[in-house]
mmCIF file of C-alpha atoms in Angstrom:
data_model
loop_
_atom_site.group_PDB
_atom_site.id
_atom_site.type_symbol
_atom_site.label_atom_id
_atom_site.label_comp_id
_atom_site.label_asym_id
_atom_site.label_seq_id
_atom_site.Cartn_x
_atom_site.Cartn_y
_atom_site.Cartn_z
ATOM 1 C CA UNK A 882 0.000 0.000 0.000
ATOM 2 C CA UNK A 883 0.895 3.676 -0.086
ATOM 3 C CA UNK A 884 2.845 5.313 2.713
ATOM 4 C CA UNK A 885 4.549 8.569 3.608
ATOM 5 C CA UNK A 886 7.454 8.862 6.027
ATOM 6 C CA UNK A 887 8.480 12.169 7.554
ATOM 7 C CA UNK A 888 11.318 13.031 9.868
ATOM 8 C CA UNK A 889 10.425 13.005 13.537
ATOM 9 C CA UNK A 890 9.997 16.284 15.288
ATOM 10 C CA UNK A 891 10.006 18.670 16.865
ATOM 11 C CA UNK A 892 12.425 20.623 14.744
ATOM 12 C CA UNK A 893 13.658 23.630 16.702
ATOM 13 C CA UNK A 894 15.363 26.493 14.880
ATOM 14 C CA UNK A 895 16.356 30.068 15.425
ATOM 15 C CA UNK A 896 14.812 32.771 13.284
ATOM 16 C CA UNK A 897 16.479 33.130 9.850
ATOM 17 C CA UNK A 898 17.874 29.571 9.954
ATOM 18 C CA UNK A 899 17.600 27.187 7.004
ATOM 19 C CA UNK A 900 14.853 24.583 7.196
ATOM 20 C CA UNK A 901 14.700 21.100 5.734
ATOM 21 C CA UNK A 902 11.976 18.592 6.569
ATOM 22 C CA UNK A 903 12.516 15.246 4.913
ATOM 23 C CA UNK A 904 9.702 13.283 3.294
ATOM 24 C CA UNK A 905 9.875 9.991 1.426
ATOM 25 C CA UNK A 906 7.027 7.972 0.000
ATOM 26 C CA UNK A 907 6.020 4.632 -1.415
ATOM 27 C CA UNK A 908 3.214 4.397 -3.933
ATOM 28 C CA UNK A 909 1.930 1.850 -6.385
ATOM 29 C CA UNK A 910 1.150 4.384 -9.070
ATOM 30 C CA UNK A 911 2.282 7.870 -10.029
ATOM 31 C CA UNK A 912 1.097 10.096 -7.206
ATOM 32 C CA UNK A 913 0.652 13.802 -6.718
ATOM 33 C CA UNK A 914 2.643 15.094 -3.739
ATOM 34 C CA UNK A 915 1.670 17.771 -1.244
ATOM 35 C CA UNK A 916 2.840 19.672 1.791
ATOM 36 C CA UNK A 917 0.174 20.878 4.186
ATOM 37 C CA UNK A 918 0.606 23.139 7.216
ATOM 38 C CA UNK A 919 -1.449 23.153 10.402
ATOM 39 C CA UNK A 920 -1.420 26.101 12.781
ATOM 40 C CA UNK A 921 -2.587 25.555 16.382
ATOM 41 C CA UNK A 922 -6.311 24.986 16.683
ATOM 42 C CA UNK A 923 -6.881 24.948 12.936
ATOM 43 C CA UNK A 924 -7.338 22.458 10.147
ATOM 44 C CA UNK A 925 -4.672 21.642 7.600
ATOM 45 C CA UNK A 926 -4.167 23.947 4.651
ATOM 46 C CA UNK A 927 -2.263 23.421 1.441
ATOM 47 C CA UNK A 928 1.243 24.857 1.425
ATOM 48 C CA UNK A 929 2.467 23.578 -1.956
ATOM 49 C CA UNK A 930 2.120 20.679 -4.353
ATOM 50 C CA UNK A 931 3.740 18.922 -7.320
ATOM 51 C CA UNK A 932 2.052 16.581 -9.752
ATOM 52 C CA UNK A 933 4.894 15.078 -11.782
ATOM 53 C CA UNK A 934 8.567 14.205 -11.537
ATOM 54 C CA UNK A 935 11.000 17.143 -11.290
ATOM 55 C CA UNK A 936 8.176 19.601 -10.626
ATOM 56 C CA UNK A 937 8.978 22.166 -7.947
ATOM 57 C CA UNK A 938 6.172 23.416 -5.754
ATOM 58 C CA UNK A 939 6.682 26.726 -4.001
ATOM 59 C CA UNK A 940 4.744 29.095 -1.753
ATOM 60 C CA UNK A 941 5.566 31.669 0.942
ATOM 61 C CA UNK A 942 9.301 30.985 0.558
ATOM 62 C CA UNK A 943 8.891 27.218 0.967
ATOM 63 C CA UNK A 944 9.951 24.856 -1.810
ATOM 64 C CA UNK A 945 9.853 21.125 -2.510
ATOM 65 C CA UNK A 946 10.895 19.162 -5.596
ATOM 66 C CA UNK A 947 9.262 15.912 -6.725
ATOM 67 C CA UNK A 948 12.121 13.405 -6.972
ATOM 68 C CA UNK A 949 10.872 10.181 -8.496
ATOM 69 C CA UNK A 950 14.290 8.496 -8.505
ATOM 70 C CA UNK A 951 14.636 8.886 -4.732
ATOM 71 C CA UNK A 952 10.870 8.871 -3.996
ATOM 72 C CA UNK A 953 11.279 12.056 -1.990
ATOM 73 C CA UNK A 954 9.618 15.454 -1.580
ATOM 74 C CA UNK A 955 11.694 17.341 0.973
ATOM 75 C CA UNK A 956 10.444 20.707 2.217
ATOM 76 C CA UNK A 957 12.937 23.590 2.391
ATOM 77 C CA UNK A 958 12.952 27.242 3.340
ATOM 78 C CA UNK A 959 15.968 29.495 3.274
ATOM 79 C CA UNK A 960 15.117 31.700 6.242
ATOM 80 C CA UNK A 961 12.399 30.732 8.711
ATOM 81 C CA UNK A 962 10.343 33.151 10.777
ATOM 82 C CA UNK A 963 8.641 32.763 14.133
ATOM 83 C CA UNK A 964 5.318 32.795 12.266
ATOM 84 C CA UNK A 965 6.343 29.566 10.465
ATOM 85 C CA UNK A 966 5.973 27.636 13.729
ATOM 86 C CA UNK A 967 3.391 24.969 12.941
ATOM 87 C CA UNK A 968 3.008 21.286 12.109
ATOM 88 C CA UNK A 969 3.898 20.279 8.552
ATOM 89 C CA UNK A 970 2.411 17.248 6.824
ATOM 90 C CA UNK A 971 3.693 15.553 3.718
ATOM 91 C CA UNK A 972 1.001 13.769 1.716
ATOM 92 C CA UNK A 973 0.390 11.894 -1.489
ATOM 93 C CA UNK A 974 -2.666 11.118 -3.536
ATOM 94 C CA UNK A 975 -2.645 8.028 -5.709
ATOM 95 C CA UNK A 976 -5.136 5.639 -7.193
ATOM 96 C CA UNK A 977 -6.136 2.908 -4.768
ATOM 97 C CA UNK A 978 -7.996 -0.279 -5.529
ATOM 98 C CA UNK A 979 -11.406 0.199 -7.071
ATOM 99 C CA UNK A 980 -10.407 3.355 -8.889
ATOM 100 C CA UNK A 981 -10.665 5.778 -5.969
ATOM 101 C CA UNK A 982 -7.806 8.012 -4.925
ATOM 102 C CA UNK A 983 -7.033 7.793 -1.236
ATOM 103 C CA UNK A 984 -4.928 10.596 0.223
ATOM 104 C CA UNK A 985 -2.133 9.353 2.473
ATOM 105 C CA UNK A 986 -0.530 11.603 5.069
ATOM 106 C CA UNK A 987 2.696 11.453 7.011
ATOM 107 C CA UNK A 988 2.565 11.793 10.785
ATOM 108 C CA UNK A 989 3.499 15.451 10.727
ATOM 109 C CA UNK A 990 6.605 17.332 11.820
ATOM 110 C CA UNK A 991 6.344 20.066 14.404
ATOM 111 C CA UNK A 992 8.471 23.141 13.698
ATOM 112 C CA UNK A 993 9.303 25.579 16.481
ATOM 113 C CA UNK A 994 11.093 28.783 15.548
ATOM 114 C CA UNK A 995 12.624 30.912 18.303
ATOM 115 C CA UNK A 996 13.292 34.662 17.957
ATOM 116 C CA UNK B 1013 -11.140 29.645 2.071
ATOM 117 C CA UNK B 1014 -13.025 26.543 1.031
ATOM 118 C CA UNK B 1015 -16.605 26.508 2.246
ATOM 119 C CA UNK B 1016 -16.521 23.678 4.770
ATOM 120 C CA UNK B 1017 -18.459 23.783 8.005
ATOM 121 C CA UNK B 1018 -18.172 21.169 10.722
ATOM 122 C CA UNK B 1019 -20.666 20.837 13.550
ATOM 123 C CA UNK B 1020 -20.535 20.639 16.420
ATOM 124 C CA UNK B 1021 -17.098 22.143 16.909
ATOM 125 C CA UNK B 1022 -16.844 20.883 20.475
ATOM 126 C CA UNK B 1023 -18.748 18.115 22.206
ATOM 127 C CA UNK B 1024 -18.520 16.158 25.430
ATOM 128 C CA UNK B 1025 -20.512 12.945 25.542
ATOM 129 C CA UNK B 1026 -20.835 9.885 27.710
ATOM 130 C CA UNK B 1027 -19.574 6.408 26.922
ATOM 131 C CA UNK B 1028 -22.157 4.329 25.100
ATOM 132 C CA UNK B 1029 -24.100 7.196 23.563
ATOM 133 C CA UNK B 1030 -24.384 7.716 19.810
ATOM 134 C CA UNK B 1031 -22.807 10.827 18.361
ATOM 135 C CA UNK B 1032 -23.153 12.368 14.901
ATOM 136 C CA UNK B 1033 -20.742 14.867 13.434
ATOM 137 C CA UNK B 1034 -21.795 16.834 10.396
ATOM 138 C CA UNK B 1035 -19.729 18.171 7.536
ATOM 139 C CA UNK B 1036 -21.319 20.634 5.142
ATOM 140 C CA UNK B 1037 -19.624 21.969 2.005
ATOM 141 C CA UNK B 1038 -20.622 24.679 -0.416
ATOM 142 C CA UNK B 1039 -17.991 23.836 -3.069
ATOM 143 C CA UNK B 1040 -19.857 21.016 -4.838
ATOM 144 C CA UNK B 1041 -16.780 18.786 -4.530
ATOM 145 C CA UNK B 1042 -17.318 15.128 -5.254
ATOM 146 C CA UNK B 1043 -14.939 13.637 -2.697
ATOM 147 C CA UNK B 1044 -15.399 13.980 1.058
ATOM 148 C CA UNK B 1045 -13.340 12.461 3.858
ATOM 149 C CA UNK B 1046 -13.426 12.044 7.604
ATOM 150 C CA UNK B 1047 -10.107 11.890 9.468
ATOM 151 C CA UNK B 1048 -9.206 11.700 13.112
ATOM 152 C CA UNK B 1049 -6.067 13.268 14.510
ATOM 153 C CA UNK B 1050 -4.361 11.936 17.606
ATOM 154 C CA UNK B 1051 -0.935 12.610 19.126
ATOM 155 C CA UNK B 1052 1.612 10.138 17.814
ATOM 156 C CA UNK B 1053 -0.671 8.915 15.037
ATOM 157 C CA UNK B 1054 -1.014 11.894 12.775
ATOM 158 C CA UNK B 1055 -4.080 11.865 10.532
ATOM 159 C CA UNK B 1056 -5.946 8.625 10.025
ATOM 160 C CA UNK B 1057 -8.700 8.120 7.489
ATOM 161 C CA UNK B 1058 -11.985 6.848 8.933
ATOM 162 C CA UNK B 1059 -14.305 6.815 5.916
ATOM 163 C CA UNK B 1060 -14.563 8.588 2.622
ATOM 164 C CA UNK B 1061 -17.161 9.249 -0.058
ATOM 165 C CA UNK B 1062 -16.772 9.533 -3.804
ATOM 166 C CA UNK B 1063 -20.340 10.527 -4.540
ATOM 167 C CA UNK B 1064 -23.859 10.602 -3.157
ATOM 168 C CA UNK B 1065 -24.514 7.284 -1.409
ATOM 169 C CA UNK B 1066 -21.034 6.044 -2.434
ATOM 170 C CA UNK B 1067 -18.824 5.521 0.592
ATOM 171 C CA UNK B 1068 -15.946 3.292 1.602
ATOM 172 C CA UNK B 1069 -13.919 2.450 4.672
ATOM 173 C CA UNK B 1070 -10.606 3.918 5.664
ATOM 174 C CA UNK B 1071 -7.942 2.470 7.924
ATOM 175 C CA UNK B 1072 -9.768 3.080 11.245
ATOM 176 C CA UNK B 1073 -13.432 2.540 10.419
ATOM 177 C CA UNK B 1074 -14.424 0.208 13.269
ATOM 178 C CA UNK B 1075 -17.070 1.830 15.472
ATOM 179 C CA UNK B 1076 -17.902 4.484 12.877
ATOM 180 C CA UNK B 1077 -20.483 4.750 10.121
ATOM 181 C CA UNK B 1078 -21.121 7.434 7.529
ATOM 182 C CA UNK B 1079 -23.868 8.622 5.251
ATOM 183 C CA UNK B 1080 -24.017 10.935 2.297
ATOM 184 C CA UNK B 1081 -27.527 11.588 1.008
ATOM 185 C CA UNK B 1082 -26.637 14.923 -0.622
ATOM 186 C CA UNK B 1083 -23.499 16.191 -2.309
ATOM 187 C CA UNK B 1084 -23.011 18.855 0.327
ATOM 188 C CA UNK B 1085 -23.406 16.800 3.504
ATOM 189 C CA UNK B 1086 -21.288 13.983 4.926
ATOM 190 C CA UNK B 1087 -22.259 12.635 8.337
ATOM 191 C CA UNK B 1088 -20.025 10.653 10.660
ATOM 192 C CA UNK B 1089 -21.745 8.598 13.366
ATOM 193 C CA UNK B 1090 -20.145 6.983 16.359
ATOM 194 C CA UNK B 1091 -22.602 4.222 17.012
ATOM 195 C CA UNK B 1092 -21.705 3.779 20.696
ATOM 196 C CA UNK B 1093 -19.005 6.191 21.774
ATOM 197 C CA UNK B 1094 -15.965 4.901 23.658
ATOM 198 C CA UNK B 1095 -13.147 6.750 25.390
ATOM 199 C CA UNK B 1096 -10.767 5.636 22.613
ATOM 200 C CA UNK B 1097 -12.803 7.777 20.227
ATOM 201 C CA UNK B 1098 -11.872 10.949 22.073
ATOM 202 C CA UNK B 1099 -10.105 12.846 19.324
ATOM 203 C CA UNK B 1100 -10.165 15.752 16.922
ATOM 204 C CA UNK B 1101 -12.157 14.945 13.810
ATOM 205 C CA UNK B 1102 -11.515 16.671 10.516
ATOM 206 C CA UNK B 1103 -13.710 16.697 7.468
ATOM 207 C CA UNK B 1104 -12.005 17.249 4.127
ATOM 208 C CA UNK B 1105 -13.115 17.662 0.524
ATOM 209 C CA UNK B 1106 -11.528 17.507 -2.904
ATOM 210 C CA UNK B 1107 -12.783 18.142 -6.405
ATOM 211 C CA UNK B 1108 -11.202 15.073 -7.913
ATOM 212 C CA UNK B 1109 -8.524 12.486 -7.172
ATOM 213 C CA UNK B 1110 -4.998 13.778 -7.009
ATOM 214 C CA UNK B 1111 -6.127 17.333 -6.434
ATOM 215 C CA UNK B 1112 -5.829 19.586 -3.396
ATOM 216 C CA UNK B 1113 -7.680 18.527 -0.276
ATOM 217 C CA UNK B 1114 -9.411 21.239 1.742
ATOM 218 C CA UNK B 1115 -9.973 20.755 5.447
ATOM 219 C CA UNK B 1116 -12.600 21.935 7.865
ATOM 220 C CA UNK B 1117 -11.663 23.506 11.169
ATOM 221 C CA UNK B 1118 -12.148 20.335 13.184
ATOM 222 C CA UNK B 1119 -14.530 18.936 15.769
ATOM 223 C CA UNK B 1120 -13.175 18.260 19.243
ATOM 224 C CA UNK B 1121 -14.916 15.238 20.772
ATOM 225 C CA UNK B 1122 -14.435 14.093 24.329
ATOM 226 C CA UNK B 1123 -15.978 10.818 25.494
ATOM 227 C CA UNK B 1124 -16.189 10.513 29.291
#
């Protein structure tokens, strides 16, 4: 079956530090890949996505590149801010049995940014 | 923001009672999902729907049932609530497979 593996958190950084959150996946088909962000007390919201190999998704200074050869979609940001403190989820969407796409999420990585 | 409303947002109930959570969308999206979120487990899919009256089980469906009689509404029922079902429940929608999933704000359920 499909699965997504994210690095364990929390990740603790100082403001303006470089961020990398690793994400690898297994899928039977050719999935779309996503990063979602969850702020305290809220639902998840899309941060960025990529639908085919070598695509780069980007938003709000965050980037991730769809690497089919390494089955990875690592999230990066060059300079984090305190406001980036949140939980980040890597996810994929692929065709499951019966023709329905089932989204699969990683367990989430908590990011804490200190001033 | 996607038009997704979950109700109730917070509920405390007693063990053994039935509970229904409602998800209402105004986006006319075909796919709807119910997830639960628990510390150490991330998001886990309970049930999903790919059309009116078309539903299927997710990875943690035991003790839960769903119904979708209209495109806009997806109901999650805990048939006899247990303390292990204390959780935050999220409804989500998507237009089609492989596309962005939009989440509701969550329903906090406590079973005492």
